[in-house]
Tab-separated table of C-alpha atoms in Angstrom:
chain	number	residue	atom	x	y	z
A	135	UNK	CA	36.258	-88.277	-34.938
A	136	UNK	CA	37.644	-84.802	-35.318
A	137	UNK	CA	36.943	-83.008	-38.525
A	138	UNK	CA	39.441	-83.468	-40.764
A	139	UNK	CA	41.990	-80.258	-41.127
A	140	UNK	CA	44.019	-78.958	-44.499
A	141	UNK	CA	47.410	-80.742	-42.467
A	142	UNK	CA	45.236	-84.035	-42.958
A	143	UNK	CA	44.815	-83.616	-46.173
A	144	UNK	CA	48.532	-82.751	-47.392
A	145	UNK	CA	49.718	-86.232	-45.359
A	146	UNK	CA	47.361	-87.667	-47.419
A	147	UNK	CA	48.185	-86.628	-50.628
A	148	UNK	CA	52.304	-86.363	-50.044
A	149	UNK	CA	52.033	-82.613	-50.922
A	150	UNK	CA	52.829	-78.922	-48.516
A	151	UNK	CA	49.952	-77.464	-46.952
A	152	UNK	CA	50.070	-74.587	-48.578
A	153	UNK	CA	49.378	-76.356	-52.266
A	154	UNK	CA	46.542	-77.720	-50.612
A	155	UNK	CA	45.021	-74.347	-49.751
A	156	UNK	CA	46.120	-73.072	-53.734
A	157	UNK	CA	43.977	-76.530	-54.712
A	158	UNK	CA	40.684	-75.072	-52.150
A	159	UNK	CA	40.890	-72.009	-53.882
A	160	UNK	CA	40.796	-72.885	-57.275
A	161	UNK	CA	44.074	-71.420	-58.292
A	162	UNK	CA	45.447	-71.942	-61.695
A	163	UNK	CA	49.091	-72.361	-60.703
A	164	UNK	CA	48.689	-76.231	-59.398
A	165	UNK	CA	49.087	-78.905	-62.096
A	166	UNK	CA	46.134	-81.346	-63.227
A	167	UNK	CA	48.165	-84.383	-61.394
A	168	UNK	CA	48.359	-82.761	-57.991
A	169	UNK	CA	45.076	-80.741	-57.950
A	170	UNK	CA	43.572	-84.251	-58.304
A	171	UNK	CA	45.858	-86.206	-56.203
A	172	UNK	CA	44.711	-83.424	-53.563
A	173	UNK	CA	40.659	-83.342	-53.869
A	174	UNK	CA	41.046	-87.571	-53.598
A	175	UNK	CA	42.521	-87.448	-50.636
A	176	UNK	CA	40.024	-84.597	-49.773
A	177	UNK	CA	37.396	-87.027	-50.832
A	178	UNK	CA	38.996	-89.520	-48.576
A	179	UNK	CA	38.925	-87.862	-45.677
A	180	UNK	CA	35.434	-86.156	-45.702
A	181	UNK	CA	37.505	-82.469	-45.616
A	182	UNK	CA	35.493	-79.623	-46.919
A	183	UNK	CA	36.961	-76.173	-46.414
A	184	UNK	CA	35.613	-74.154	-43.781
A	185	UNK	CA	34.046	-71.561	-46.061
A	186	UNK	CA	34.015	-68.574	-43.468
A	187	UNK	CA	38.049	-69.393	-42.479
A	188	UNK	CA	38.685	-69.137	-46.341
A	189	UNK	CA	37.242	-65.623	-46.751
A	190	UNK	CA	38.959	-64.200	-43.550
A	191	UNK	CA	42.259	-65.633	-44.452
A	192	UNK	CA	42.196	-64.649	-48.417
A	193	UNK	CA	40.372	-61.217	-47.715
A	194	UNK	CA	37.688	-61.613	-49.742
A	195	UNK	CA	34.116	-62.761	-48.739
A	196	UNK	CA	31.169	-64.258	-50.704
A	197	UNK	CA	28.900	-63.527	-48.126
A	198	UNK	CA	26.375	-61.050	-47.502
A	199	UNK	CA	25.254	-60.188	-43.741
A	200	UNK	CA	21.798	-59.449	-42.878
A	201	UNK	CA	20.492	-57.555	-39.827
A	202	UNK	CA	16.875	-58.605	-39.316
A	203	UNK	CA	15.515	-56.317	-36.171
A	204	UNK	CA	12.436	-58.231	-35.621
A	205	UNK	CA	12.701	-62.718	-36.452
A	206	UNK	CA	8.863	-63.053	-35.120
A	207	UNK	CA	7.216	-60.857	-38.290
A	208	UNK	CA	7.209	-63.167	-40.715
A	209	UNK	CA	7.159	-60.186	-43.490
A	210	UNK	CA	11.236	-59.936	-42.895
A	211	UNK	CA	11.639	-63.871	-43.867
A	212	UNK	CA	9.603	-62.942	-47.413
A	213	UNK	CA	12.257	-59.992	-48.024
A	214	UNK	CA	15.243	-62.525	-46.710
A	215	UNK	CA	13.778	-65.201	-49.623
A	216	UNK	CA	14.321	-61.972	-52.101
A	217	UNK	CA	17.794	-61.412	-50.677
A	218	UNK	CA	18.665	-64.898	-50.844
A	219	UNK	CA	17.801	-65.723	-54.574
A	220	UNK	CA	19.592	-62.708	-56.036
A	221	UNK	CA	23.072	-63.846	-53.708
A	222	UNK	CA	22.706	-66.886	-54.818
A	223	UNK	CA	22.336	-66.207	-58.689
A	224	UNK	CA	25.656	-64.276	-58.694
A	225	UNK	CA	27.578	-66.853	-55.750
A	226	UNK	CA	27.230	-64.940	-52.531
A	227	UNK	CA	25.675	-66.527	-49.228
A	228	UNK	CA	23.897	-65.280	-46.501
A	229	UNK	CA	25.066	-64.622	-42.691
A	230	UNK	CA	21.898	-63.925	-40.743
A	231	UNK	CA	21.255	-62.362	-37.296
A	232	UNK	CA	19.020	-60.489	-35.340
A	233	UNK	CA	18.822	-57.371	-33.269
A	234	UNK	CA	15.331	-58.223	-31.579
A	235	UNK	CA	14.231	-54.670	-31.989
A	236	UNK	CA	16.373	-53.321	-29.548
A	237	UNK	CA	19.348	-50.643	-30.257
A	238	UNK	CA	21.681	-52.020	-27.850
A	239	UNK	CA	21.633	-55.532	-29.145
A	240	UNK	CA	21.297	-54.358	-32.916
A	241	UNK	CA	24.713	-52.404	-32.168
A	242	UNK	CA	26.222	-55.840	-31.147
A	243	UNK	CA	24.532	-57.696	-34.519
A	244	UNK	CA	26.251	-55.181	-35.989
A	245	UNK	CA	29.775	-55.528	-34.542
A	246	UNK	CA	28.992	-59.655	-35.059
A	247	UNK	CA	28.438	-59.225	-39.192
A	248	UNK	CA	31.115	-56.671	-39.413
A	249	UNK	CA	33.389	-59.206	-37.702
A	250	UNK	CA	32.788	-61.800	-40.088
A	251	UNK	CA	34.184	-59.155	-43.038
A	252	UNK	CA	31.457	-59.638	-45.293
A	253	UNK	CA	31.399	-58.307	-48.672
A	254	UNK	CA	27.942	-56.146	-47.798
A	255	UNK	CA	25.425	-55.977	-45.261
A	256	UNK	CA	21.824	-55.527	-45.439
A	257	UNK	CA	19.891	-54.332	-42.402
A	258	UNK	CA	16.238	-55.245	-42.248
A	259	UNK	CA	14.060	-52.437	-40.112
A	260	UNK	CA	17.068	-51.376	-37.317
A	261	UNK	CA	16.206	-49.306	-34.697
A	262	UNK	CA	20.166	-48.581	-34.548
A	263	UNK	CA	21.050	-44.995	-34.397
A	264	UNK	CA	22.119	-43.250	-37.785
A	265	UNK	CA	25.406	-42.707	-36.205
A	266	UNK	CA	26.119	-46.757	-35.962
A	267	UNK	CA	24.757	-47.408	-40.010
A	268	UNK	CA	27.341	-44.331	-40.796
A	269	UNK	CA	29.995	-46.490	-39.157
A	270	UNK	CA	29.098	-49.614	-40.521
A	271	UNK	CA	28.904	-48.080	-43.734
A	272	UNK	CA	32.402	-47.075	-43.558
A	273	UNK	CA	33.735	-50.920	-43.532
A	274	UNK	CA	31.126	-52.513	-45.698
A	275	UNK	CA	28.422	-51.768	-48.591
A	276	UNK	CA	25.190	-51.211	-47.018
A	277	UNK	CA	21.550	-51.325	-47.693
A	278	UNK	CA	18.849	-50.489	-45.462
A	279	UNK	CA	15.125	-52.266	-46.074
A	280	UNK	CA	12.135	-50.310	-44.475
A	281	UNK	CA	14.389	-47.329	-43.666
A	282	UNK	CA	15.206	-44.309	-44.513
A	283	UNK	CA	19.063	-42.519	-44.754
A	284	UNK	CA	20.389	-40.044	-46.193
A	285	UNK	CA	23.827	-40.742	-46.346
A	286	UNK	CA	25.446	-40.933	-49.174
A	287	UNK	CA	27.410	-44.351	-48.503
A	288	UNK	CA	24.326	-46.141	-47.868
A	289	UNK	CA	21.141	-47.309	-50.277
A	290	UNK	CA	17.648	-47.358	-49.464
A	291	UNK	CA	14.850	-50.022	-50.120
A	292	UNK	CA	11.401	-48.984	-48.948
A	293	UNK	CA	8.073	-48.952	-49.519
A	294	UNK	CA	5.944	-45.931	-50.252
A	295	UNK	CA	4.555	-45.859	-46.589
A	296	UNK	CA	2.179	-42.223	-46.917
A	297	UNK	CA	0.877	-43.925	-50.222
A	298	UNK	CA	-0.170	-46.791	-48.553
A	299	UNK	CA	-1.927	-45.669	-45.462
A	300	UNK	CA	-3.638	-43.093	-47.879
A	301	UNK	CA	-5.095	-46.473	-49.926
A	302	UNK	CA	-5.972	-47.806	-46.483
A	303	UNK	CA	-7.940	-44.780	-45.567
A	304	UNK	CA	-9.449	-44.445	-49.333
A	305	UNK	CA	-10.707	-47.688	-49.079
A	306	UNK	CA	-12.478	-47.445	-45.818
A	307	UNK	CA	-14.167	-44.083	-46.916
A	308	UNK	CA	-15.429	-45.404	-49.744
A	309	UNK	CA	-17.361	-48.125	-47.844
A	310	UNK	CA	-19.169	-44.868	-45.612
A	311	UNK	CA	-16.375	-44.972	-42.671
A	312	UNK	CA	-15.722	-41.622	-41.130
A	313	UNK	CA	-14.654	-42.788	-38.055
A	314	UNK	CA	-11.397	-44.304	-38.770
A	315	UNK	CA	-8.553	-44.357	-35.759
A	316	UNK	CA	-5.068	-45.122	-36.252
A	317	UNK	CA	-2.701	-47.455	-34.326
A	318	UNK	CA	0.794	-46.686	-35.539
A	319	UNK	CA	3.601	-48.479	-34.941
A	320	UNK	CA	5.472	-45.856	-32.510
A	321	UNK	CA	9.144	-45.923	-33.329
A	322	UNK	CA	9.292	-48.843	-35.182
A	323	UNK	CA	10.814	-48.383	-39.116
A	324	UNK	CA	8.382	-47.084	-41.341
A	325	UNK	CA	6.274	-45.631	-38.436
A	326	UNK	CA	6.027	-42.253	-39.475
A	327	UNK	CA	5.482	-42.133	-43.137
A	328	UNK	CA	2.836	-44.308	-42.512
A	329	UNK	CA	1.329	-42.147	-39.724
A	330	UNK	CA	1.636	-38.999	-42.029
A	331	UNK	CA	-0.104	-40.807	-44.905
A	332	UNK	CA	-3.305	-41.568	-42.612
A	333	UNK	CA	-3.430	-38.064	-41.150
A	334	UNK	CA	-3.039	-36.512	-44.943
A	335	UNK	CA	-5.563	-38.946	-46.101
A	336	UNK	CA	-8.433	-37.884	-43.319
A	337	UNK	CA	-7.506	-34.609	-43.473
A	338	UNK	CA	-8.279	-34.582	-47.718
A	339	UNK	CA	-11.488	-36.620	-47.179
A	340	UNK	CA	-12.249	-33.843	-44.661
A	341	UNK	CA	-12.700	-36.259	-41.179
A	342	UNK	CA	-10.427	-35.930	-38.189
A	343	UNK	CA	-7.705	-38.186	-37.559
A	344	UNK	CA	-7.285	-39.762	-34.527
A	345	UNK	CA	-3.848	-41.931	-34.109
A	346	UNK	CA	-3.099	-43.861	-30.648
A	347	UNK	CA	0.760	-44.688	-30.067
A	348	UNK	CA	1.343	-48.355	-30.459
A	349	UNK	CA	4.119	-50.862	-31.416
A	350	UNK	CA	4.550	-53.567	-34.207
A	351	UNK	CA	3.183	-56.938	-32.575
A	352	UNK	CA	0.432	-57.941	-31.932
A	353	UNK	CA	0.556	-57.603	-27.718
A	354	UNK	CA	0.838	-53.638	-28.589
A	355	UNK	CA	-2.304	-53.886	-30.903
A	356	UNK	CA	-4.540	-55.766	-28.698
A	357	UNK	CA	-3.321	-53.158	-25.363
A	358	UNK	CA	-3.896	-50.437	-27.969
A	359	UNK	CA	-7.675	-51.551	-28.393
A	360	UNK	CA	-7.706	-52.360	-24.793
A	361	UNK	CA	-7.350	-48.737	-24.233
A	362	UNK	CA	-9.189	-47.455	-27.127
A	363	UNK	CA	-12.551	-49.261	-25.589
A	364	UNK	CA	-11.924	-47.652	-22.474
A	365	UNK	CA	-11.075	-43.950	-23.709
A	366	UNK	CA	-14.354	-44.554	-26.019
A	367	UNK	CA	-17.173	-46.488	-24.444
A	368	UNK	CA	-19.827	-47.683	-26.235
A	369	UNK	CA	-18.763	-44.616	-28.846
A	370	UNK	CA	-16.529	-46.977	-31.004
A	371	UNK	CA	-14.941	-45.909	-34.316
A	372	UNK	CA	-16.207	-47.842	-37.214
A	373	UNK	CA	-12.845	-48.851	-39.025
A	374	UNK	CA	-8.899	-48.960	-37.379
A	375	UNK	CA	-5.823	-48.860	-39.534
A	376	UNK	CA	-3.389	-50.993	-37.917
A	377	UNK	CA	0.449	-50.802	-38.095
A	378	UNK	CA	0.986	-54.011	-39.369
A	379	UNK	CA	-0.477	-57.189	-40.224
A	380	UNK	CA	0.742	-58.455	-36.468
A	381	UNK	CA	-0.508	-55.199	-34.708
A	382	UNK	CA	-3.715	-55.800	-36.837
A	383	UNK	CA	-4.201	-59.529	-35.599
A	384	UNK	CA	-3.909	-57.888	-31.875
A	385	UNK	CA	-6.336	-55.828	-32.426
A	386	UNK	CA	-8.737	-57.908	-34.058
A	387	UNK	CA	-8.520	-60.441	-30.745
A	388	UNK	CA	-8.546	-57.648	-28.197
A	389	UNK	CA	-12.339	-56.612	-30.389
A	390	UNK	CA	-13.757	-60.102	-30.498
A	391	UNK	CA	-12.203	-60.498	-26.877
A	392	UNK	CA	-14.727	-57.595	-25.712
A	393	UNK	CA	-17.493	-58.809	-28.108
A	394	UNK	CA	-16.708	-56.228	-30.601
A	395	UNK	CA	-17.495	-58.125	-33.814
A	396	UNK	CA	-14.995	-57.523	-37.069
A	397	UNK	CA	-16.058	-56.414	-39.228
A	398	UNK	CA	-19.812	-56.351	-38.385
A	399	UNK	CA	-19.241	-53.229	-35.874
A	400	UNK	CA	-15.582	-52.297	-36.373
A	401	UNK	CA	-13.760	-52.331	-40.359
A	402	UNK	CA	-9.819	-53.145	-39.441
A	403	UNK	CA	-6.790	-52.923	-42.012
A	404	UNK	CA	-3.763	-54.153	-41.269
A	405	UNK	CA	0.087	-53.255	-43.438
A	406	UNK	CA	2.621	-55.454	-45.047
A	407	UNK	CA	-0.195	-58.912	-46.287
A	408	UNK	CA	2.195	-61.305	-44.718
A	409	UNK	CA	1.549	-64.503	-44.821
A	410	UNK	CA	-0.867	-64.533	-41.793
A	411	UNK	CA	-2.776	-62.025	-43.463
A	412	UNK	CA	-3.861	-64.399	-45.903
A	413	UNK	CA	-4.857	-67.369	-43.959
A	414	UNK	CA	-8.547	-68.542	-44.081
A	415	UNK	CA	-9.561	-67.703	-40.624
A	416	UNK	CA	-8.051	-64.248	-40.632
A	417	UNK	CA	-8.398	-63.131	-43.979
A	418	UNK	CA	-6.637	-59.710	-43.433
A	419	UNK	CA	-7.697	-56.676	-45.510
A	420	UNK	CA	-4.092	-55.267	-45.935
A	421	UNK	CA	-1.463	-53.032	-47.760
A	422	UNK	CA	0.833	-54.873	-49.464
A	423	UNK	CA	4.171	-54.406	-49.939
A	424	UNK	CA	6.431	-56.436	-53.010
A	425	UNK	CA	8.543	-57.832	-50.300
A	426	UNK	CA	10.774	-60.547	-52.789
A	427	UNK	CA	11.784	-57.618	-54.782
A	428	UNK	CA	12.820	-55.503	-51.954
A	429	UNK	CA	14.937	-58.319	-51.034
A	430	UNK	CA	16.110	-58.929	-54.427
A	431	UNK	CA	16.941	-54.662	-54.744
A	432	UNK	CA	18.681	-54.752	-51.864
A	433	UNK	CA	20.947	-57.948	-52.610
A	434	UNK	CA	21.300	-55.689	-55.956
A	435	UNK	CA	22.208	-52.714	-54.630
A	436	UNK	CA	25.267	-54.418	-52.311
A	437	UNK	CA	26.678	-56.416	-54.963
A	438	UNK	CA	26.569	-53.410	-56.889
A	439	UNK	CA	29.037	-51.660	-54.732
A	440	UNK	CA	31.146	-54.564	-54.199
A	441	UNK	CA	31.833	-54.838	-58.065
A	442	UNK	CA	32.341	-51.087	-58.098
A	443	UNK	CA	30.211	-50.455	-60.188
A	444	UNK	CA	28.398	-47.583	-58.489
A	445	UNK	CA	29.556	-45.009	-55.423
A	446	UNK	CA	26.200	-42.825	-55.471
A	447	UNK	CA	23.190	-43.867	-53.204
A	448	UNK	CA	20.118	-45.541	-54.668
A	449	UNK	CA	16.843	-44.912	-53.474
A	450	UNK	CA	14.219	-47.505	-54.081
A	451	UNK	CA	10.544	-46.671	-53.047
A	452	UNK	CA	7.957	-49.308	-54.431
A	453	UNK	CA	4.476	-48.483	-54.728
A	454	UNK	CA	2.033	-50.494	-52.447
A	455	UNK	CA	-0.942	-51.736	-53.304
A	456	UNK	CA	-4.396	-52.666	-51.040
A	457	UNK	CA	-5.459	-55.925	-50.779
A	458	UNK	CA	-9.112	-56.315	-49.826
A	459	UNK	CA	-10.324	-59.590	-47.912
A	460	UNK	CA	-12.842	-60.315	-44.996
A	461	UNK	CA	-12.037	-57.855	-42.133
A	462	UNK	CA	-13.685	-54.496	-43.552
A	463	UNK	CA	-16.949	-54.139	-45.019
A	464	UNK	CA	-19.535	-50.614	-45.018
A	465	UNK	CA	-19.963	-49.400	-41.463
């Protein structure tokens, strides 16, 4: 059977289309009799109005689009649950998509949620170019999580990513490491405050930093050891700080793979404690970041704007914190 349509309902109840669509939303100007004449035959029928139609035809939109770049790191579905509560609290709903960490596809994401005329748009770690967010920006509120702008029609949620490598790096010195290598996570979000933070950190401990260009998965993190082993022989470092939690996991395999034992012979730390990072048999030593309020300061910051009740940027950066488990221990 074909889904009923607003024409149904009006033959239904003996009324105009148009009174119907007054009755779906909510307007004051239709009497008790025929508002409820109306939602019977609604009720009749099985109609529900197409929420998405509703908000293109009226103009305005209770829904919120989110860019995730990357669906496979589960860290982006904790700041999504953050993002989610907060809409929901003050009526909004999500429209979710992905750009799959790739700039041309992110552009299209982009067009798709813009199409949709949502009220704001939150884009979790794009690899877009500045030039597309400025655009975007231009048609819609927007937040960026895990990235940094400086445009004045767009807020910020991040981390404090040079504070949190720095704990990373504190921590392994303080076990006796001095020989602590980096894989970063190239030019993935984030990358390069977090880089900066583990080069500051060796350099103030005085030891020598050492950082090998990587990715955020865990494929990049295991080819990253892959070449580290070669490049160093039997001359290992004693601790890694990983780009992530999944570039951590990589690692870890590509170690035990070659009989490298973690953390007997090699201390790793990973970045983000997803929810991997706490699971028995991996028991990540991580930094963590408070990913359900970043959500919930992003969902924030958009509905913010679309109330009007704020035009300058905001720029959220959370402290991290380290959270020690099974992979490091003293050299």
């Amino acid at each position: 059977m074909d889904r009923p349509t607003m024409e149904d309902v009006a033959a239904r109840a003996g009324v105009s289309r148009a009174l119907v669509s007054l009755v779906m939303r909510g307007s004051p100007k239709v009497s008790e009799h025929r508002r409820a004449a109306v939602l019977r035959a609604a009720d009749e029928l099985g109609y529900s109005p197409h929420a998405m139609a509703r908000s293109l035809a009226s103009r305005t939109s209770h829904f919120l689009g989110v860019m995730v770049s990357d669906l496979h790191n589960a860290f982006w579905a904790e700041i999504v649950d953050g993002l989610d509560a907060c809409a929901r609290e003050h009526g909004f709903e999500l429209v979710i998509n992905t750009g799959g960490r790739r700039a041309p596809r992110e552009r299209q994401a982009l067009a798709s949620l813009l199409s949709f005329r949502p009220a704001g748009i939150a884009l979790l770690g794009p690899v877009v170019p500045a030039s597309a967010i400025e655009a975007a920006a231009a048609q819609a509120p927007l937040v960026l999580v895990s990235r940094s702008s400086r445009l004045s029609t767009v807020d910020t949620v991040n981390d404090d990513g040079q504070t949190g490598s720095g704990l990373a790096v504190d921590h392994l010195v303080s076990l006796g490491h001095t020989d602590i290598v980096h894989i970063d996570g190239g030019g993935g979000s984030q990358a390069a405050p977090r880089r900066t933070g583990y080069v500051a950190a060796m350099r103030r401990h005085g030891l020598r930093p050492q950082v090998i260009r990587s990715e955020y998965t865990d494929v990049a993190g295991a080819k990253a050891v892959r070449e580290l082993l070669e490049a160093r022989g039997s001359h290992l470092p004693t601790a890694v700080v990983a780009a992530n939690d999944f570039n951590a996991i990589g690692a870890i395999s590509a170690f035990e793979e070659a009989g490298v034992r973690v953390p007997a012979d090699v201390s790793v730390v990973g970045y983000d404690n997803t929810s991997l990072a706490a699971l028995r048999h991996v028991s990540l030593t991580t930094v963590d970041q408070p990913r359900i309020e970043m959500g919930r300061l992003a969902a924030e910051a958009l509905l913010q704007r679309v109330r009007g009740e704020r035009t300058t940027p905001v720029r959220h950066l959370l402290r991290p914190s380290l959270i020690v488990r099974s992979t490091t221990a003293a050299p």
